[in-house]
Amino acid sequence: MARVAIVTGGTRGIGKAISLALKAQGRVVIANYGGNAAKAQAFTDETGIATAQFDVGDHEAVLAGVAAIAEKFGTVDIVVNNAGVTRDAVLHRMSFDDWNEVMRINLGGCFNLAKATFPGMRERGWGRIVNIGSINGQAGQYGQVNYAAAKSGIHGFTKALAQEGAKFGVTVNAIAPGYIDTDMVAAVSAPVLEKIVAKIPVGRLGQADEIARGVVFLTSEDGGFVTGSTISMNGGQHMY
């Protein structure tokens, strides 16, 4: 029987690439989205991948959403925590709401999805969780204390949960992308984008498909000996 995978924020950008790559591996993929039902329907029409709407930062909504997915498609074996938002500002201009919303969704979403799926994975003796971190969670970034803190928290969350799952056949890993050629990055002005690319040793932006291929490996049977790791996929921009 095909394994069931949830990809949060799975209908666009990196999430869309991950959803498509997992589908190509024979997974039953459900792409979570937050709010735009019309775009989600267009995604399903284009890809044939089912969608599920719930706020990943809302604990009760996640529990209900995952339960509905499990009832319709089967128990969830793979979770990719990709959903995230930005509310950028320097600290003295950042509101508490800006801080809280980023932490609630980016980091809280990882907890909520794990809480809804990890116990079942543990009981069944197999599971894969991949959390999408960020180069800015590793190196920091001016004007992003909220985002950097949330993404850094994801990396710590990954290492801790991996220790809980290891002996039960559940792996927990993270991928920390650098600057990827998505709509979000495309919105950056050309002069700023040129400066960003100039700092990337390979001399280009990453592609969403490259991140997706990393997820495919980590969620595969072949990835069973990798857990608690954060794989940096940033073109050499940050090495440590």
PDB file of C-alpha atoms in Angstrom, residues 83-218:
ATOM      1  CA  ALA A  83       4.526  26.039   5.591  1.00  0.00           C
ATOM      2  CA  GLY A  84       5.950  29.371   6.635  1.00  0.00           C
ATOM      3  CA  VAL A  85       5.426  33.119   6.651  1.00  0.00           C
ATOM      4  CA  THR A  86       7.605  36.196   6.977  1.00  0.00           C
ATOM      5  CA  ARG A  87       6.913  39.415   8.860  1.00  0.00           C
ATOM      6  CA  ASP A  88      10.235  41.177   8.403  1.00  0.00           C
ATOM      7  CA  ALA A  89      11.300  44.243  10.370  1.00  0.00           C
ATOM      8  CA  VAL A  90      14.188  45.343  12.536  1.00  0.00           C
ATOM      9  CA  LEU A  91      13.503  44.619  16.191  1.00  0.00           C
ATOM     10  CA  HIS A  92      12.673  48.162  17.277  1.00  0.00           C
ATOM     11  CA  ARG A  93       9.955  48.283  14.603  1.00  0.00           C
ATOM     12  CA  MET A  94       8.722  44.713  14.964  1.00  0.00           C
ATOM     13  CA  SER A  95       5.396  44.294  16.709  1.00  0.00           C
ATOM     14  CA  PHE A  96       4.640  41.416  19.031  1.00  0.00           C
ATOM     15  CA  ASP A  97       2.066  40.225  16.496  1.00  0.00           C
ATOM     16  CA  ASP A  98       4.806  40.082  13.837  1.00  0.00           C
ATOM     17  CA  TRP A  99       6.956  38.017  16.193  1.00  0.00           C
ATOM     18  CA  ASN A 100       4.151  35.772  17.375  1.00  0.00           C
ATOM     19  CA  GLU A 101       2.653  34.990  13.968  1.00  0.00           C
ATOM     20  CA  VAL A 102       5.973  33.814  12.558  1.00  0.00           C
ATOM     21  CA  MET A 103       6.689  31.674  15.609  1.00  0.00           C
ATOM     22  CA  ARG A 104       3.114  30.341  15.664  1.00  0.00           C
ATOM     23  CA  ILE A 105       3.151  29.164  12.074  1.00  0.00           C
ATOM     24  CA  ASN A 106       6.787  28.409  11.241  1.00  0.00           C
ATOM     25  CA  LEU A 107       7.792  26.681  14.477  1.00  0.00           C
ATOM     26  CA  GLY A 108       4.425  25.943  16.065  1.00  0.00           C
ATOM     27  CA  GLY A 109       3.310  24.247  12.860  1.00  0.00           C
ATOM     28  CA  CYS A 110       6.113  21.703  13.206  1.00  0.00           C
ATOM     29  CA  PHE A 111       5.005  20.859  16.739  1.00  0.00           C
ATOM     30  CA  ASN A 112       1.350  20.631  15.770  1.00  0.00           C
ATOM     31  CA  LEU A 113       1.896  18.315  12.800  1.00  0.00           C
ATOM     32  CA  ALA A 114       4.282  16.134  14.776  1.00  0.00           C
ATOM     33  CA  LYS A 115       1.851  15.939  17.682  1.00  0.00           C
ATOM     34  CA  ALA A 116      -0.854  14.769  15.283  1.00  0.00           C
ATOM     35  CA  THR A 117       1.251  12.145  13.464  1.00  0.00           C
ATOM     36  CA  PHE A 118       4.340  11.111  15.443  1.00  0.00           C
ATOM     37  CA  PRO A 119       2.570   8.850  17.978  1.00  0.00           C
ATOM     38  CA  GLY A 120       1.036   6.785  15.179  1.00  0.00           C
ATOM     39  CA  MET A 121       4.345   6.530  13.330  1.00  0.00           C
ATOM     40  CA  ARG A 122       5.982   5.376  16.548  1.00  0.00           C
ATOM     41  CA  GLU A 123       3.351   2.709  17.133  1.00  0.00           C
ATOM     42  CA  ARG A 124       3.559   1.397  13.566  1.00  0.00           C
ATOM     43  CA  GLY A 125       7.361   1.357  13.572  1.00  0.00           C
ATOM     44  CA  TRP A 126       7.893   3.572  10.523  1.00  0.00           C
ATOM     45  CA  GLY A 127       7.714   7.261   9.806  1.00  0.00           C
ATOM     46  CA  ARG A 128       9.454  10.170   8.138  1.00  0.00           C
ATOM     47  CA  ILE A 129       9.314  13.806   9.205  1.00  0.00           C
ATOM     48  CA  VAL A 130      11.193  16.482   7.276  1.00  0.00           C
ATOM     49  CA  ASN A 131      11.168  20.057   8.524  1.00  0.00           C
ATOM     50  CA  ILE A 132      12.095  22.869   6.150  1.00  0.00           C
ATOM     51  CA  GLY A 133      14.437  25.241   7.952  1.00  0.00           C
ATOM     52  CA  SER A 134      16.486  28.014   6.372  1.00  0.00           C
ATOM     53  CA  ILE A 135      19.973  29.334   5.875  1.00  0.00           C
ATOM     54  CA  ASN A 136      18.774  32.329   7.880  1.00  0.00           C
ATOM     55  CA  GLY A 137      18.079  30.058  10.818  1.00  0.00           C
ATOM     56  CA  GLN A 138      21.721  28.993  10.681  1.00  0.00           C
ATOM     57  CA  ALA A 139      23.475  32.256   9.921  1.00  0.00           C
ATOM     58  CA  GLY A 140      20.924  34.860  11.044  1.00  0.00           C
ATOM     59  CA  GLN A 141      19.657  37.688   8.895  1.00  0.00           C
ATOM     60  CA  TYR A 142      19.235  41.413   9.465  1.00  0.00           C
ATOM     61  CA  GLY A 143      15.592  42.342   9.962  1.00  0.00           C
ATOM     62  CA  GLN A 144      14.488  38.772  10.601  1.00  0.00           C
ATOM     63  CA  VAL A 145      14.839  38.071  14.308  1.00  0.00           C
ATOM     64  CA  ASN A 146      11.433  36.360  14.273  1.00  0.00           C
ATOM     65  CA  TYR A 147      12.039  34.262  11.157  1.00  0.00           C
ATOM     66  CA  ALA A 148      15.628  33.381  12.085  1.00  0.00           C
ATOM     67  CA  ALA A 149      14.559  32.378  15.600  1.00  0.00           C
ATOM     68  CA  ALA A 150      11.727  30.200  14.307  1.00  0.00           C
ATOM     69  CA  LYS A 151      13.903  28.481  11.727  1.00  0.00           C
ATOM     70  CA  SER A 152      16.723  27.987  14.213  1.00  0.00           C
ATOM     71  CA  GLY A 153      14.148  26.496  16.558  1.00  0.00           C
ATOM     72  CA  ILE A 154      13.151  24.055  13.820  1.00  0.00           C
ATOM     73  CA  HIS A 155      16.710  22.779  13.678  1.00  0.00           C
ATOM     74  CA  GLY A 156      16.756  22.155  17.440  1.00  0.00           C
ATOM     75  CA  PHE A 157      13.276  20.626  17.370  1.00  0.00           C
ATOM     76  CA  THR A 158      14.474  18.240  14.669  1.00  0.00           C
ATOM     77  CA  LYS A 159      17.443  16.984  16.672  1.00  0.00           C
ATOM     78  CA  ALA A 160      15.393  16.451  19.832  1.00  0.00           C
ATOM     79  CA  LEU A 161      12.471  14.659  18.177  1.00  0.00           C
ATOM     80  CA  ALA A 162      14.876  12.496  16.158  1.00  0.00           C
ATOM     81  CA  GLN A 163      16.183  11.063  19.422  1.00  0.00           C
ATOM     82  CA  GLU A 164      12.654  10.144  20.467  1.00  0.00           C
ATOM     83  CA  GLY A 165      11.850   8.418  17.185  1.00  0.00           C
ATOM     84  CA  ALA A 166      15.079   6.655  16.270  1.00  0.00           C
ATOM     85  CA  LYS A 167      14.516   3.293  17.940  1.00  0.00           C
ATOM     86  CA  PHE A 168      10.955   3.153  16.639  1.00  0.00           C
ATOM     87  CA  GLY A 169      11.866   3.481  12.956  1.00  0.00           C
ATOM     88  CA  VAL A 170      10.862   7.140  12.745  1.00  0.00           C
ATOM     89  CA  THR A 171      13.415   9.524  11.290  1.00  0.00           C
ATOM     90  CA  VAL A 172      13.264  13.286  11.744  1.00  0.00           C
ATOM     91  CA  ASN A 173      15.449  15.529   9.617  1.00  0.00           C
ATOM     92  CA  ALA A 174      15.592  19.082   8.354  1.00  0.00           C
ATOM     93  CA  ILE A 175      16.617  20.773   5.151  1.00  0.00           C
ATOM     94  CA  ALA A 176      17.937  24.318   5.330  1.00  0.00           C
ATOM     95  CA  PRO A 177      17.526  25.909   1.892  1.00  0.00           C
ATOM     96  CA  GLY A 178      19.442  28.950   0.822  1.00  0.00           C
ATOM     97  CA  TYR A 179      17.993  31.372  -1.707  1.00  0.00           C
ATOM     98  CA  ILE A 180      15.693  29.465  -4.045  1.00  0.00           C
ATOM     99  CA  ASP A 181      14.208  30.710  -7.314  1.00  0.00           C
ATOM    100  CA  THR A 182      10.597  31.003  -6.132  1.00  0.00           C
ATOM    101  CA  ASP A 183       7.974  33.734  -6.484  1.00  0.00           C
ATOM    102  CA  MET A 184       9.021  35.124  -3.101  1.00  0.00           C
ATOM    103  CA  VAL A 185      12.627  35.597  -4.203  1.00  0.00           C
ATOM    104  CA  ALA A 186      11.548  36.792  -7.641  1.00  0.00           C
ATOM    105  CA  ALA A 187       9.824  39.719  -5.925  1.00  0.00           C
ATOM    106  CA  VAL A 188      13.192  40.995  -4.696  1.00  0.00           C
ATOM    107  CA  SER A 189      14.504  43.953  -6.695  1.00  0.00           C
ATOM    108  CA  ALA A 190      17.111  43.152  -9.341  1.00  0.00           C
ATOM    109  CA  PRO A 191      19.982  45.076  -7.666  1.00  0.00           C
ATOM    110  CA  VAL A 192      19.390  43.297  -4.342  1.00  0.00           C
ATOM    111  CA  LEU A 193      19.065  39.928  -6.060  1.00  0.00           C
ATOM    112  CA  GLU A 194      22.377  40.479  -7.833  1.00  0.00           C
ATOM    113  CA  LYS A 195      24.061  41.065  -4.479  1.00  0.00           C
ATOM    114  CA  ILE A 196      22.511  37.894  -3.084  1.00  0.00           C
ATOM    115  CA  VAL A 197      23.676  35.764  -6.008  1.00  0.00           C
ATOM    116  CA  ALA A 198      27.157  37.279  -5.780  1.00  0.00           C
ATOM    117  CA  LYS A 199      27.478  35.747  -2.296  1.00  0.00           C
ATOM    118  CA  ILE A 200      26.556  32.233  -3.463  1.00  0.00           C
ATOM    119  CA  PRO A 201      29.703  30.315  -4.451  1.00  0.00           C
ATOM    120  CA  VAL A 202      27.956  28.238  -7.138  1.00  0.00           C
ATOM    121  CA  GLY A 203      26.863  31.505  -8.736  1.00  0.00           C
ATOM    122  CA  ARG A 204      23.112  30.981  -8.976  1.00  0.00           C
ATOM    123  CA  LEU A 205      19.877  30.622  -7.050  1.00  0.00           C
ATOM    124  CA  GLY A 206      18.740  27.160  -6.095  1.00  0.00           C
ATOM    125  CA  GLN A 207      15.781  25.448  -7.710  1.00  0.00           C
ATOM    126  CA  ALA A 208      12.752  24.162  -5.851  1.00  0.00           C
ATOM    127  CA  ASP A 209      13.197  20.767  -7.501  1.00  0.00           C
ATOM    128  CA  GLU A 210      16.612  20.462  -5.871  1.00  0.00           C
ATOM    129  CA  ILE A 211      15.088  20.850  -2.425  1.00  0.00           C
ATOM    130  CA  ALA A 212      12.382  18.361  -3.369  1.00  0.00           C
ATOM    131  CA  ARG A 213      14.961  15.748  -4.342  1.00  0.00           C
ATOM    132  CA  GLY A 214      16.484  16.076  -0.882  1.00  0.00           C
ATOM    133  CA  VAL A 215      13.068  15.474   0.666  1.00  0.00           C
ATOM    134  CA  VAL A 216      12.523  12.432  -1.543  1.00  0.00           C
ATOM    135  CA  PHE A 217      15.708  10.830  -0.240  1.00  0.00           C
ATOM    136  CA  LEU A 218      15.035  11.619   3.415  1.00  0.00           C
TER     137      LEU A 218
END
